[in-house]
Amino acid sequence: MSEAIEILKSCEAFLEGHFLLSSGRHSSAYCQMAFLQQYPDRCAEVMAPVAAKVKELGADVIVGPAMGGIVYAYELARQTGLRAIFTERVDNVMTLKRFAIHPGEKCIIAEDVVTTGISSLETKRAIEEAGGICLGITCVVDRTKPEAPSPIPILASALKLDLPNYAPEECPLCKEGKLPLVHLGSRKMNQQAKQTL
Ligand SMILES: [Zn+2]
């Protein structure tokens, strides 16, 4: 069985180089998890250890926030026999638009990448407003820093990565000048990043 990082590299879900992040900072690595979803067999292999952990947790439902979490919620549900649903934004508010959660059902959030865990708080609120209990998060890649733990516990991840990123003026890759700066983020991501600056 391949290491998760090797599988991610094989489908360009994890890239090494010199990248401009949507935050405006520079990094030597870039995660684009949608690329893993191109290959269901590799996705299943990466998620197998996470699914094994989920089986021990006594959950009822896997909740994937759209878009990034939907496929991973589905895959975890497929491997565990649980139910998968998704939350989505309506008027910019994360909601359970199409699904019900029965009162007291135990839910696990499935994310692709967790960087701060703050964005999962909206999914947790949607679960709790529907009467569910949020046990925590699972993800493919856990990028949280020890000094800034996720506000919702991360119960399992396929891969833990501590990737440094730099302010442009402090970027060692810019100083080296060997690798051109690559921008892979979507236009929409950039607009959102600008709006939050
Ligand atoms: Zn740079």
CSV table of C-alpha atoms and ligand atoms in Angstrom, one decimal:
chain,number,residue,atom,x,y,z
A,1,MET,CA,0.0,0.0,0.0
A,2,SER,CA,1.4,3.4,-1.0
A,3,GLU,CA,2.0,6.2,1.4
A,4,ALA,CA,-0.7,8.9,1.2
A,5,ILE,CA,1.8,11.6,0.2
A,6,GLU,CA,3.0,9.5,-2.8
A,7,ILE,CA,-0.6,8.9,-4.0
A,8,LEU,CA,-1.3,12.6,-3.7
A,9,LYS,CA,1.8,13.5,-5.7
A,10,SER,CA,0.9,10.9,-8.3
A,11,CYS,CA,-2.3,12.7,-9.2
A,12,GLU,CA,-0.9,16.3,-8.7
A,13,ALA,CA,-3.1,16.8,-5.6
A,14,PHE,CA,0.2,17.7,-3.8
A,15,LEU,CA,2.7,19.8,-5.7
A,16,GLU,CA,6.1,21.0,-4.8
A,17,GLY,CA,7.6,24.2,-6.2
A,18,HIS,CA,7.0,27.9,-5.6
A,19,PHE,CA,3.4,28.9,-5.3
A,20,LEU,CA,1.3,32.0,-4.6
A,21,LEU,CA,-1.4,31.1,-2.1
A,22,SER,CA,-4.8,32.7,-2.2
A,23,SER,CA,-3.8,34.6,1.0
A,24,GLY,CA,-1.0,36.3,-1.0
A,25,ARG,CA,1.7,34.4,0.8
A,26,HIS,CA,4.2,32.2,-0.9
A,27,SER,CA,4.8,28.4,-0.3
A,28,SER,CA,7.0,25.6,-1.5
A,29,ALA,CA,4.0,23.3,-1.7
A,30,TYR,CA,0.4,23.4,-2.9
A,31,CYS,CA,-2.6,21.1,-2.2
A,32,GLN,CA,-5.4,20.9,-4.8
A,33,MET,CA,-7.4,18.0,-3.4
A,34,ALA,CA,-10.0,18.0,-6.2
A,35,PHE,CA,-7.2,16.4,-8.3
A,36,LEU,CA,-7.3,13.3,-6.0
A,37,GLN,CA,-11.0,12.9,-6.8
A,38,GLN,CA,-10.2,12.3,-10.4
A,39,TYR,CA,-9.1,8.8,-9.4
A,40,PRO,CA,-11.7,7.0,-7.2
A,41,ASP,CA,-9.4,4.0,-6.6
A,42,ARG,CA,-6.6,6.2,-5.3
A,43,CYS,CA,-9.1,8.3,-3.3
A,44,ALA,CA,-10.4,5.1,-1.7
A,45,GLU,CA,-6.8,4.0,-0.8
A,46,VAL,CA,-6.0,7.4,0.8
A,47,MET,CA,-9.2,7.4,2.8
A,48,ALA,CA,-9.0,3.8,4.1
A,49,PRO,CA,-7.1,4.6,7.3
A,50,VAL,CA,-9.5,7.5,8.0
A,51,ALA,CA,-12.5,5.2,7.4
A,52,ALA,CA,-11.0,2.6,9.8
A,53,LYS,CA,-10.9,5.3,12.5
A,54,VAL,CA,-14.4,6.5,11.8
A,55,LYS,CA,-15.7,3.0,12.3
A,56,GLU,CA,-14.5,3.2,15.9
A,57,LEU,CA,-16.2,6.4,16.7
A,58,GLY,CA,-19.9,5.4,16.7
A,59,ALA,CA,-21.0,8.1,14.3
A,60,ASP,CA,-24.3,8.0,12.4
A,61,VAL,CA,-23.7,10.5,9.6
A,62,ILE,CA,-20.8,11.9,7.6
A,63,VAL,CA,-21.3,15.6,6.6
A,64,GLY,CA,-19.3,17.1,3.8
A,65,PRO,CA,-19.4,20.8,3.3
A,66,ALA,CA,-19.7,21.7,-0.5
A,67,MET,CA,-17.7,21.6,-2.6
A,68,GLY,CA,-14.5,20.2,-1.1
A,69,GLY,CA,-16.0,17.8,1.4
A,70,ILE,CA,-18.8,16.1,-0.7
A,71,VAL,CA,-16.7,13.4,-2.3
A,72,TYR,CA,-14.7,12.6,0.9
A,73,ALA,CA,-18.0,12.3,2.9
A,74,TYR,CA,-19.3,10.0,0.2
A,75,GLU,CA,-16.1,7.9,0.2
A,76,LEU,CA,-16.1,7.6,4.0
A,77,ALA,CA,-19.7,6.6,4.1
A,78,ARG,CA,-19.1,4.0,1.4
A,79,GLN,CA,-16.3,2.4,3.4
A,80,THR,CA,-18.0,2.5,6.7
A,81,GLY,CA,-21.7,1.8,5.8
A,82,LEU,CA,-22.8,5.2,7.3
A,83,ARG,CA,-25.0,7.8,5.7
A,84,ALA,CA,-23.4,10.8,3.8
A,85,ILE,CA,-25.0,14.2,3.4
A,86,PHE,CA,-23.6,17.6,2.5
A,87,THR,CA,-24.0,21.2,3.6
A,88,GLU,CA,-24.0,24.1,1.0
A,89,ARG,CA,-24.1,27.8,1.0
A,90,VAL,CA,-27.4,29.6,0.5
A,91,ASP,CA,-27.1,33.4,0.5
A,92,ASN,CA,-23.5,32.8,1.8
A,93,VAL,CA,-24.8,30.9,4.9
A,94,MET,CA,-23.8,27.2,5.3
A,95,THR,CA,-27.0,25.2,5.5
A,96,LEU,CA,-28.4,21.7,5.3
A,97,LYS,CA,-30.6,22.6,2.4
A,98,ARG,CA,-31.6,19.2,1.2
A,99,PHE,CA,-31.1,16.8,4.1
A,100,ALA,CA,-32.5,16.2,7.6
A,101,ILE,CA,-30.6,15.1,10.6
A,102,HIS,CA,-32.6,13.2,13.2
A,103,PRO,CA,-32.4,14.6,16.7
A,104,GLY,CA,-29.3,13.3,18.5
A,105,GLU,CA,-27.7,11.8,15.4
A,106,LYS,CA,-23.9,11.8,15.8
A,107,CYS,CA,-22.2,13.6,12.9
A,108,ILE,CA,-18.6,13.7,11.6
A,109,ILE,CA,-17.6,16.5,9.3
A,110,ALA,CA,-15.5,15.4,6.3
A,111,GLU,CA,-13.1,18.1,4.9
A,112,ASP,CA,-10.5,17.9,2.2
A,113,VAL,CA,-7.9,20.2,3.8
A,114,VAL,CA,-8.1,21.7,7.3
A,115,THR,CA,-5.8,24.7,7.7
A,116,THR,CA,-7.3,26.5,10.7
A,117,GLY,CA,-10.5,24.6,11.3
A,118,ILE,CA,-12.4,27.9,11.5
A,119,SER,CA,-14.4,27.3,8.3
A,120,SER,CA,-15.7,24.0,9.8
A,121,LEU,CA,-17.4,26.0,12.6
A,122,GLU,CA,-20.2,26.9,10.1
A,123,THR,CA,-20.8,23.3,9.2
A,124,LYS,CA,-20.9,22.4,13.0
A,125,ARG,CA,-23.5,25.1,13.5
A,126,ALA,CA,-25.7,23.8,10.7
A,127,ILE,CA,-25.5,20.3,12.2
A,128,GLU,CA,-26.4,21.5,15.7
A,129,GLU,CA,-29.3,23.7,14.4
A,130,ALA,CA,-30.7,20.6,12.7
A,131,GLY,CA,-30.6,18.7,16.1
A,132,GLY,CA,-27.4,16.7,15.4
A,133,ILE,CA,-24.3,16.3,17.5
A,134,CYS,CA,-20.9,17.1,16.0
A,135,LEU,CA,-18.2,14.7,17.1
A,136,GLY,CA,-15.4,16.4,15.2
A,137,ILE,CA,-13.7,16.6,11.8
A,138,THR,CA,-12.0,14.1,9.6
A,139,CYS,CA,-9.9,15.3,6.6
A,140,VAL,CA,-7.5,14.2,3.9
A,141,VAL,CA,-4.8,16.7,4.8
A,142,ASP,CA,-4.4,18.2,8.3
A,143,ARG,CA,-2.4,21.4,7.9
A,144,THR,CA,-3.1,22.9,11.3
A,145,LYS,CA,-0.2,24.3,13.3
A,146,PRO,CA,0.5,23.1,16.9
A,147,GLU,CA,0.3,26.7,18.1
A,148,ALA,CA,-3.1,27.1,16.4
A,149,PRO,CA,-5.1,24.0,17.0
A,150,SER,CA,-8.5,23.5,15.2
A,151,PRO,CA,-11.5,24.7,17.3
A,152,ILE,CA,-13.2,21.5,16.5
A,153,PRO,CA,-11.2,18.3,17.2
A,154,ILE,CA,-9.6,16.6,14.2
A,155,LEU,CA,-10.5,12.9,14.8
A,156,ALA,CA,-8.5,11.5,11.9
A,157,SER,CA,-6.6,12.5,8.8
A,158,ALA,CA,-4.9,10.7,6.0
A,159,LEU,CA,-1.9,12.9,6.1
A,160,LYS,CA,-0.5,15.6,8.5
A,161,LEU,CA,1.6,18.3,6.7
A,162,ASP,CA,3.4,21.2,8.3
A,163,LEU,CA,4.0,23.3,5.2
A,164,PRO,CA,5.8,26.7,5.8
A,165,ASN,CA,4.5,29.8,4.0
A,166,TYR,CA,6.1,33.2,3.8
A,167,ALA,CA,5.3,36.8,3.3
A,168,PRO,CA,6.5,37.7,-0.3
A,169,GLU,CA,9.3,39.9,1.0
A,170,GLU,CA,10.6,37.1,3.2
A,171,CYS,CA,10.2,34.2,0.8
A,172,PRO,CA,13.5,32.2,0.5
A,173,LEU,CA,12.4,30.8,-2.9
A,174,CYS,CA,12.1,34.4,-4.3
A,175,LYS,CA,15.5,35.2,-2.8
A,176,GLU,CA,17.0,32.1,-4.5
A,177,GLY,CA,15.4,33.1,-7.8
A,178,LYS,CA,15.5,29.6,-9.3
A,179,LEU,CA,11.8,28.7,-9.4
A,180,PRO,CA,9.2,31.0,-11.0
A,181,LEU,CA,6.2,31.9,-8.8
A,182,VAL,CA,3.2,29.9,-9.9
A,183,HIS,CA,-0.4,30.9,-9.3
A,184,LEU,CA,-2.8,27.9,-9.3
A,185,GLY,CA,-5.8,29.4,-7.3
A,186,SER,CA,-9.1,30.0,-9.0
A,187,ARG,CA,-10.1,33.5,-9.9
A,188,LYS,CA,-13.0,33.3,-7.4
A,189,MET,CA,-10.5,32.4,-4.6
A,190,ASN,CA,-8.4,35.4,-5.4
A,191,GLN,CA,-11.4,37.7,-5.3
A,192,GLN,CA,-12.4,36.3,-1.9
A,193,ALA,CA,-8.8,36.6,-0.6
A,194,LYS,CA,-8.8,40.3,-1.7
A,195,GLN,CA,-12.1,40.9,0.0
A,196,THR,CA,-10.8,39.5,3.3
A,197,LEU,CA,-7.5,41.5,3.2
B,1,ZN,ZN,8.3,33.5,-3.2
